[in-house]
Amino acid sequence: PFADLDLERQQRTGYPETVFGEGKTAEQITAIIEKFRENEQVVLCTRISPEKAHYVSQKIAQAKYYQTARCLVIGDKMTASPDSYIAIVSAGTSDIPITEEAAVTAETFGNRVERVYDVGVAGIHRLFEHLDVIRGAKVVIVAAGMDGALASVVGGLVASPVIALPTSIGYGSSFNGLSALLTMLNSCAEGVTVVNIDNGFGAAYSASVINHM
Amino acid sequence: PFADLDLERQQRTGYPETVFGEGKTAEQITAIIEKFRENEQVVLCTRISPEKAHYVSQKIAQAKYYQTARCLVIGDKMTASPDSYIAIVSAGTSDIPITEEAAVTAETFGNRVERVYDVGVAGIHRLFEHLDVIRGAKVVIVAAGMDGALASVVGGLVASPVIALPTSIGYGSSFNGLSALLTMLNSCAEGVTVVNIDNGFGAAYSASVINHM
Amino acid sequence: PFADLDLERQQRTGYPETVFGEGKTAEQITAIIEKFRENEQVVLCTRISPEKAHYVSQKIAQAKYYQTARCLVIGDKMTASPDSYIAIVSAGTSDIPITEEAAVTAETFGNRVERVYDVGVAGIHRLFEHLDVIRGAKVVIVAAGMDGALASVVGGLVASPVIALPTSIGYGSSFNGLSALLTMLNSCAEGVTVVNIDNGFGAAYSASVINHM
Amino acid sequence: PFADLDLERQQRTGYPETVFGEGKTAEQITAIIEKFRENEQVVLCTRISPEKAHYVSQKIAQAKYYQTARCLVIGDKMTASPDSYIAIVSAGTSDIPITEEAAVTAETFGNRVERVYDVGVAGIHRLFEHLDVIRGAKVVIVAAGMDGALASVVGGLVASPVIALPTSIGYGSSFNGLSALLTMLNSCAEGVTVVNIDNGFGAAYSASVINHM
Amino acid sequence: PFADLDLERQQRTGYPETVFGEGKTAEQITAIIEKFRENEQVVLCTRISPEKAHYVSQKIAQAKYYQTARCLVIGDKMTASPDSYIAIVSAGTSDIPITEEAAVTAETFGNRVERVYDVGVAGIHRLFEHLDVIRGAKVVIVAAGMDGALASVVGGLVASPVIALPTSIGYGSSFNGLSALLTMLNSCAEGVTVVNIDNGFGAAYSASVINHM
Amino acid sequence: PFADLDLERQQRTGYPETVFGEGKTAEQITAIIEKFRENEQVVLCTRISPEKAHYVSQKIAQAKYYQTARCLVIGDKMTASPDSYIAIVSAGTSDIPITEEAAVTAETFGNRVERVYDVGVAGIHRLFEHLDVIRGAKVVIVAAGMDGALASVVGGLVASPVIALPTSIGYGSSFNGLSALLTMLNSCAEGVTVVNIDNGFGAAYSASVINHM
Amino acid sequence: PFADLDLERQQRTGYPETVFGEGKTAEQITAIIEKFRENEQVVLCTRISPEKAHYVSQKIAQAKYYQTARCLVIGDKMTASPDSYIAIVSAGTSDIPITEEAAVTAETFGNRVERVYDVGVAGIHRLFEHLDVIRGAKVVIVAAGMDGALASVVGGLVASPVIALPTSIGYGSSFNGLSALLTMLNSCAEGVTVVNIDNGFGAAYSASVINHM
Amino acid sequence: PFADLDLERQQRTGYPETVFGEGKTAEQITAIIEKFRENEQVVLCTRISPEKAHYVSQKIAQAKYYQTARCLVIGDKMTASPDSYIAIVSAGTSDIPITEEAAVTAETFGNRVERVYDVGVAGIHRLFEHLDVIRGAKVVIVAAGMDGALASVVGGLVASPVIALPTSIGYGSSFNGLSALLTMLNSCAEGVTVVNIDNGFGAAYSASVINHM
Ligand SMILES: Nc1ncnc2c1ncn2[C@@H]1O[C@H](COP(=O)(O)O)[C@@H](O)[C@H]1O
Ligand SMILES: Nc1ncnc2c1ncn2[C@@H]1O[C@H](COP(=O)(O)O)[C@@H](O)[C@H]1O
Ligand SMILES: Nc1ncnc2c1ncn2[C@@H]1O[C@H](COP(=O)(O)O)[C@@H](O)[C@H]1O
Ligand SMILES: Nc1ncnc2c1ncn2[C@@H]1O[C@H](COP(=O)(O)O)[C@@H](O)[C@H]1O
Ligand SMILES: [Mg+2]
Ligand SMILES: [Mg+2]
Ligand SMILES: [Mg+2]
Ligand SMILES: [Mg+2]
Ligand SMILES: [Mg+2]
Ligand SMILES: [Mg+2]
Ligand SMILES: [Mg+2]
Ligand SMILES: [Mg+2]
């Protein structure tokens, strides 16, 4: 069999196994979802193209597709407690596909999300206008490509944990996100940890664990 | 003046500015400590060589030096609440200078720490023997050099947030920690975020923020 | 002539020259196969697209195409001795095209193969469930992308030689398999040697040599 | 002869050739200075160790050594016009050797310099406290190691040209200044151009050309 | 909202925010332009494909498209003072898309531009034929791919500031512009600062700031 | 004008300027050829796609296209002296497009060429079978991808100069020819110099200069 | 405690845990050896400086130091069966410290070793003179720095498994062994697997496992 | 024995094996020289520290040491034909140790050498002053660090073969010669081939082969 599903993961880590859609066929994805649904878990699939989403939706009626985020969710989102929330802060308009992957993941896993988009350091007053929302979050995700400088700036302004999410936005010596990744790993502000380039899912997963504490 | 100290940092982020000892003279370090002590903050200095520690200790009586961790602490550690703790897990004996930097940082910032050292995946049963301690932690730091594989393995076994700390231990194509860093950024287990190579301080800082939630 | 075939290779190394399909036209591949068939050797062609396979099959009747593995085999597989076998262990579903290249190669070269797929370290209990099969093998191939951590873990559990096969599965800082390659070269478990990224053929070739000892 | 001096450079570019001290012996440096002095030019030598400075000073009486900047100046500084100035902004205390190389170069070439040191983005309020001085400059040099984020932030706040000067300060994945260099090349703020890592001399040279316009 | 426009940028830095077209949909670009036009600013959009340009032009009548430069300009160019100018020097014919991005940007921002194209160092006499035009410029942009050597040569010949613009032209070990970028950062001629690979916009922006001094 | 042709190059270096086809339109190529033809020079164009070749051939009757080599030649080849020749040795079938670019270039520039293809070190006896031809050459070009080992082996066997030509053939950690390039630069045999990855033209140009001595 | 020894390793993998000497103090090494000796295992310590060897030898009488190999062995070597052997082939004199680490490891683990040193491809006839010894081995280790080409050549000549051992010998673009590592990973000969740069221990360990089959 | 000397190399390639001094002990070097001297060959040793030279000179009377070049020559230089010569052109004073390694090698191998040092492109008129000497050479070696631009410029000016010799001179993003190496590999001038960073010996060896044609 092509897949050996980790059905006990929810019990072990608090969350079910997520289906990473890249490099799997629509048939494989459908079969995996059906297997998980036997256990009545909510299933989150990431990196799903519109074509694959279309195929799966025809087989599995309740599948809901989030196009910008390229996510497919089957089953009800976990219930969010409204008191605490995750802030997702981004530098530019082009980061939105990645931040929406993070947002849909966080909401599926039962979190309230506040989006603060397009507040990169080239016009830093935009960030300060939203500082209350950002400081009020239990945990903050900061997404940026190019220079990735936003993570350090936010890291210096808040007391909550910051998860830095480098994106592959940029050109030339951004080297598909390497520049932003290195910037964030070398943040001169403390309290900043980093996930892989374009890993919106991973950033939201870790944020969710912290937000539910 | 050579330094523009961030005296309000404790108020803004919950922790005072830490003194990074590399690239500063013993005189500069002493002057900075004295400035901070006016505000009666505990001062943590990292990357302090024995020679610099000796110099500072002669000027500032209450300075306490942790040789393996290369840290100097002036003033009382913050009080730790004994209920929750940070587990620091490491792959090998050679990682100890970095894990001790993390441990001293965490203890200075008022955390209880449990050390689980030398349990790398080459003999994975050693890890399972300590699984209760690791699973009981509110947040786990996993340090490893060479293949860095321990972070993914621990990440798959616990429900708490994991902070992966790549170390520069290794040779040849470990490229001074690059191998372990990439492994950890590409962790196939979720809930793992990463700090810079050998950044024991940074791992402990973020862990402390989470542990105090 | 575009090719100077190594017709004595089987005599020298025990195995005939394999045709690497990438960068050769379907016409060239057909001509090479016909040349080898004069010597009545089994011919293995790797990295063959469905289109090229289709072309060749029309010219050479007995050609058998393995689509997932992208391999084309002309002539009978060598006879396998059933006593010893090669275990092919993989981390995830997405590694299957590479592991199948390895499996078809090994079977063509007269080996029994046991497949243990999708047992990556994120859910390490899956690996332990198959430990008997893995430990029973004369030689083990471990394929993984992303963090590549599975090779070190298996290396620490078995006494037989482990051939680590990094795959290009992943994104961002996996850098098309570089992350997994470095992890495997820096394995803290002993007995692990490494082949090129996505080189399923090469892993199986070396495994076959050992398995036939 | 070991050197073919560019004696017409001042006429061609406005500035005399500078002596780059690394990789030259103290004897060579002395001989070069003497040759230039025949033409009565001020001579600036960079990257001069205290030992070489000592040797040269014994041969050439009017040589003045700037130890932190590791620069040696022979002859009178060019006269500075007091109206316009270069602001040199730095992220941390450890950048000072590089920023002082820039400052001594700028002053030797007849510029007024305003130093704004240790105002990195981890405590961004420190930057805002000095914004008037920075905005008042005709051209701004921004030096930073580690995340290099300060250049983008300053770039977004001023109307004058910004010359970003990455320093090799940092550890681990800072890769001796590569991280800061990439950040600065990918600045999302406009008006930022970049010089080589630790090239304080080069940053000041370009700033001087602009400041004298 | 997908964009948080920096409407005060012109007041702060002298120039309005430019719309970076890559990674934005034609709809988003149109909406952003309309928002800026409320403030009556000239709007420059870079990295606009012909398809997107076509879409926008149908909604916004006065949009003017520069195909080689892939730029879209809405509103009147700022008035250029004819006395001083920017020279744009390039090594080869293939650099033209990048140098035209620079030229259109500079002209939109109110600068006179002199183009000196295809004068790379393989036939250096071509450069000398144009030396008067180059030396007469207030600031010089030098674009080159492959070896990037032209920037150093021009840097040694002029007294004005040189902005080096590496292009991704080349193959093999040019690594998409990395070779030219490194050459330019290591220029042995002084007065050379560098922008990101293919960043014609950024080179022109900085040149414009200097030219208007 | 988009091109500033180096019409005196033949006089200066012995060879006319060659037209590099990548990144130029078919119109531009045609115009350049026509300009050169006014001077009655033979014109060599490299990296010409079949489509561009078709376009140019319709405008310029005597254009001759070499499809495998992707070269277009207009005018008569220079006359070759039959006594000395260039040997072009390659490791595998897949290197042929690059070695043919070298062969067509060499023949156009008036050289006799001997091709020794597909003699890579995996079957080193194939190389020894052709040793007389290789040793008889005045200069030898050795092309190889993947491990690039052939250049060192040939370098150790011949007394004539060896020009190593790395190709981008390979996958995984061949990194598009980087592996072969590094191997060749580090050749433990003497008398080996290296050109850029896939630079068949450049290898042949240098070989031609030597062969005509 | 600083070490959590893997005392069951011999039972699990056939070999006891080896002590990696780098980054451990002489005291730590002594304590670890004593712990292992309680179980009466032979102890192999690698990467031991003469100073550390001296310290340990004073505490533990039977310790035997191999200076060139930088190995320390405590207890009797395992008994070697004389029939089969490991050939260790090296390119040059400078590789000897690494090949001796391999040789001592292999001999300690009960293998007969045949050394064929300094037969790099620059003088390939030297290799052919020793071909019988190399072909007679059950498994072959090939060590080389610089171009690393020897591994491919040997790989094409033998039927037994080849373990390629890149060394850090070289300069410039050898990048401390990276060049040889890449060459070996991209070997065009089959049957070659690779270990980390300078990992003589690891090559011998894997060879030993195969030789004992 | 630690060395397997290639005594027939002179017969095979025209030149005796050269002794690379790095990583060999003074004793090993002495023994190798004595072995070669039995065959009455001139022996060239490169990368010899003053200490090793001193040791060898005491054993072997006729050894002559060239300190700047770090070369040791035993026996008479081969006789040079005065008609043709090798020009060695360098960019700066700091390149001299490498260019002298090239010069001593060339002279030992029977070549007349003309040195044109310190004529880097920052003051390009210096190069033109020496153009006659450079153009008169049968082959030209061009050494440069930092931007490496000199090779392209010389390549465009001469008709003879150019061997580009990148040096590790520079700092920051010169990455120990990588910048100059890439520049030279991507030379837009033809007729340029490249050797390894700091490989003065290799450049001279290839130049000697060509000069003796
Ligand atoms: N997937 C593969 N990866 C690496 N080498 C291969 C592969 N398949 C075949 N080969 C080998 O590559 C060589 C083919 O080279 P060529 O002359 O280009 O066909 C032969 O030595 C084959 O045995
Ligand atoms: N710190 C520096 N960084 C870069 N270039 C410098 C520096 N100091 C001097 N230079 C320039 O480097 C060249 C010196 O080359 P050299 O002939 O080796 O002395 C001259 O053009 C100097 O103006
Ligand atoms: N070609 C370009 N390269 C770099 N930055 C650009 C370019 N064109 C526009 N920009 C700037 O990039 C930012 C656009 O970010 P956004 O549109 O919010 O994704 C603005 O600050 C623009 O001024
Ligand atoms: N030269 C070596 N290279 C790689 N691994 C080694 C070497 N020597 C010992 N080892 C292994 O490295 C591990 C030692 O880890 P540590 O706990 O730091 O001593 C053990 O699993 C050893 O078997
Ligand atoms: Mg924006
Ligand atoms: Mg251990
Ligand atoms: Mg799976
Ligand atoms: Mg500070
Ligand atoms: Mg041109
Ligand atoms: Mg072949
Ligand atoms: Mg030798
Ligand atoms: Mg000079």
Short mmCIF file of C-alpha atoms and ligand atoms in Angstrom, two decimals, chain B residues 91-94 118 122 146 171, chain C residues 188 190, chain G residues 9 17-20 24 46-47 101 199 201, ligand 4:
data_model
loop_
_atom_site.label_atom_id
_atom_site.label_comp_id
_atom_site.label_asym_id
_atom_site.label_seq_id
_atom_site.Cartn_x
_atom_site.Cartn_y
_atom_site.Cartn_z
CA ALA B 91 22.04 14.02 20.85
CA GLY B 92 25.61 13.76 22.12
CA THR B 93 28.19 14.69 24.66
CA SER B 94 29.73 17.26 22.36
CA ASP B 118 23.31 12.11 24.89
CA ALA B 122 22.08 6.08 16.81
CA MET B 146 25.70 16.20 12.52
CA TYR B 171 32.93 17.67 10.36
CA CYS C 188 25.39 9.65 13.61
CA GLU C 190 27.32 3.85 11.61
CA ARG G 9 25.12 -1.60 20.57
CA GLU G 17 29.96 2.18 20.24
CA THR G 18 33.07 4.03 19.15
CA VAL G 19 34.26 7.11 21.02
CA PHE G 20 34.51 10.17 18.78
CA LYS G 24 35.50 15.68 24.37
CA THR G 46 38.96 8.20 16.88
CA ARG G 47 40.15 11.78 16.36
CA GLU G 101 41.96 6.00 10.37
CA ASN G 199 35.15 9.90 7.53
CA PHE G 201 36.06 5.50 10.41
N1 LIG I 4 35.31 9.35 13.19
C1 LIG I 4 33.97 9.20 13.40
N2 LIG I 4 33.11 9.71 12.50
C2 LIG I 4 31.77 9.55 12.66
N3 LIG I 4 31.18 8.96 13.69
C3 LIG I 4 31.97 8.47 14.64
C4 LIG I 4 33.38 8.54 14.55
N4 LIG I 4 33.90 7.96 15.65
C5 LIG I 4 32.83 7.55 16.40
N5 LIG I 4 31.68 7.81 15.80
C6 LIG I 4 30.29 7.56 16.28
O1 LIG I 4 29.78 8.80 16.80
C7 LIG I 4 28.98 8.56 17.98
C8 LIG I 4 29.65 9.25 19.12
O2 LIG I 4 28.81 10.25 19.61
P1 LIG I 4 29.19 10.90 21.04
O3 LIG I 4 28.07 10.59 21.96
O4 LIG I 4 29.36 12.39 20.79
O5 LIG I 4 30.45 10.22 21.46
C9 LIG I 4 28.96 7.08 18.21
O6 LIG I 4 27.77 6.57 17.67
C10 LIG I 4 30.21 6.59 17.43
O7 LIG I 4 30.08 5.26 17.08
#
